[in-house]
Amino acid sequence: MGFFERIFGGPAPPPRQEPVVSNAGELFGDLATVTRAGVMVNETTAMRQGAVYACVQLLAGIVSTLPVHFYRRGGDVQSRVDHPYWWLFNQSATNEYTSAAMWEFLMESRLLDGDAYAWLRRDRRGQVIAVQPVNPRCVDVQRMAGGWRCYTLWLPDGTVKALHEDDVLHVAGLGFDGLRSLSPIRHYAGRSVVGLALAQDEFGERSLGQGNHSDLLLSTAAKLSPEQRDDLRNEVERRYGGLGNVRRPMVLSGEFKLDRLRMSPVDMQLLEARQFSVVEVARMFGVLPHMIGATDKSTSWGSGIESMTLGFIKFTLKRHLEAIQQELNRKLFGPETGIHCEFMLDALQEGDSKMQAEYFGKALGGPGSQGWMTINEVRRRKNLPPVPGGEMIRIAGEKPNADAKTADPSEEPDGAGQDQGGDNGE
């Protein structure tokens, strides 16, 4: 019985003869598909389309700006704690990746490939000391005899690692079968939607590259051999095709008739089709069109846009955040520790002073609301020092205590001065 069987209850992964992976996509480079429009669509080519890039950049950027906080449960109460992992997920994941770069990489992988992977590098005590994101196209997952999964990683430096599932963050997406998820680009609407958008972009580029000339028809009564037809076609393309030959007069010798076959982009509905492709791509990623700049038909500015943005957070963004949080908690902690981590969605209010003022006003127990935060908790959110008497929660219907300004938090009733936040890097 080998080492893998004794330790992990299953045979070691079979030897693999794979090329050294130095760039993303080399290992699984044959997964690209050619659509009926004649363009190649995979996770790499999809990012060349503007709407796809904008959607991925938006979602990945939002996740990278949300702080991850750690909490400890104690009965029905949970409190913020200073945890060693805070630095890994909020500042520096490895010596190569900042935490923001790591989150953007993982979100891009999840949105395009369906799965996001990161290697949890541990010390001898089993504590995570680095979180190394891995290209999903350089990962092979196998289910072993002992019921666990083995992850084989082809790293950028050419090394190959076979890891137990406990040492790999695997944020699965839609269509997960226990090993892999389905790529939205290759398996779902992305193939047709993104393929059509790429074909439209390529058509526009070719039209501009050819000087936006309409198709030409040369006709003559004389009989031409195939070689003469090819020579004539090549000569016309060489002399009058491309941006450098725009407005250059065409001179024909002999009895030739020149006709232009005009079909404008409006006739082909190219402009409308490209606008529709933007909406389709946004729909595929669950992003509102106005969030990626498609506001040409928007008539709901103001409160309507705010409501739609709130819906985006509830129905699109939280789906990704919950998947990440659940994978982090089960791989880093477990139920016996009583510790879990969460993304702080309140950070999305940063930059909107009016929204923050309304939120904190109600949280402190303003008119018509029951307080659930203390003044010092709000001040900690804004990186301000605590003030005396700032640990009291205002109860609706009770008159403020006149001595609250000088009250000592240690002398307050049980629970009134309880630390519910912690400065923890905010």
PDB file of C-alpha atoms in Angstrom, residues 196-197 200 268-280:
ATOM      1  CA  LEU A 196     -22.615  36.554 -32.680  1.00  0.00           C
ATOM      2  CA  ALA A 197     -21.195  39.615 -30.916  1.00  0.00           C
ATOM      3  CA  GLN A 200     -20.406  41.568 -35.578  1.00  0.00           C
ATOM      4  CA  MET A 268     -28.169  44.832 -42.540  1.00  0.00           C
ATOM      5  CA  GLN A 269     -29.478  46.078 -39.143  1.00  0.00           C
ATOM      6  CA  LEU A 270     -25.898  45.870 -37.926  1.00  0.00           C
ATOM      7  CA  LEU A 271     -26.199  48.725 -35.452  1.00  0.00           C
ATOM      8  CA  GLU A 272     -29.397  47.377 -33.927  1.00  0.00           C
ATOM      9  CA  ALA A 273     -27.931  43.877 -33.793  1.00  0.00           C
ATOM     10  CA  ARG A 274     -24.839  45.076 -31.953  1.00  0.00           C
ATOM     11  CA  GLN A 275     -26.968  46.922 -29.407  1.00  0.00           C
ATOM     12  CA  PHE A 276     -29.070  43.797 -28.924  1.00  0.00           C
ATOM     13  CA  SER A 277     -25.908  41.717 -28.406  1.00  0.00           C
ATOM     14  CA  VAL A 278     -24.846  44.015 -25.573  1.00  0.00           C
ATOM     15  CA  VAL A 279     -28.177  43.440 -23.830  1.00  0.00           C
ATOM     16  CA  GLU A 280     -27.951  39.669 -24.402  1.00  0.00           C
TER      17      GLU A 280
END
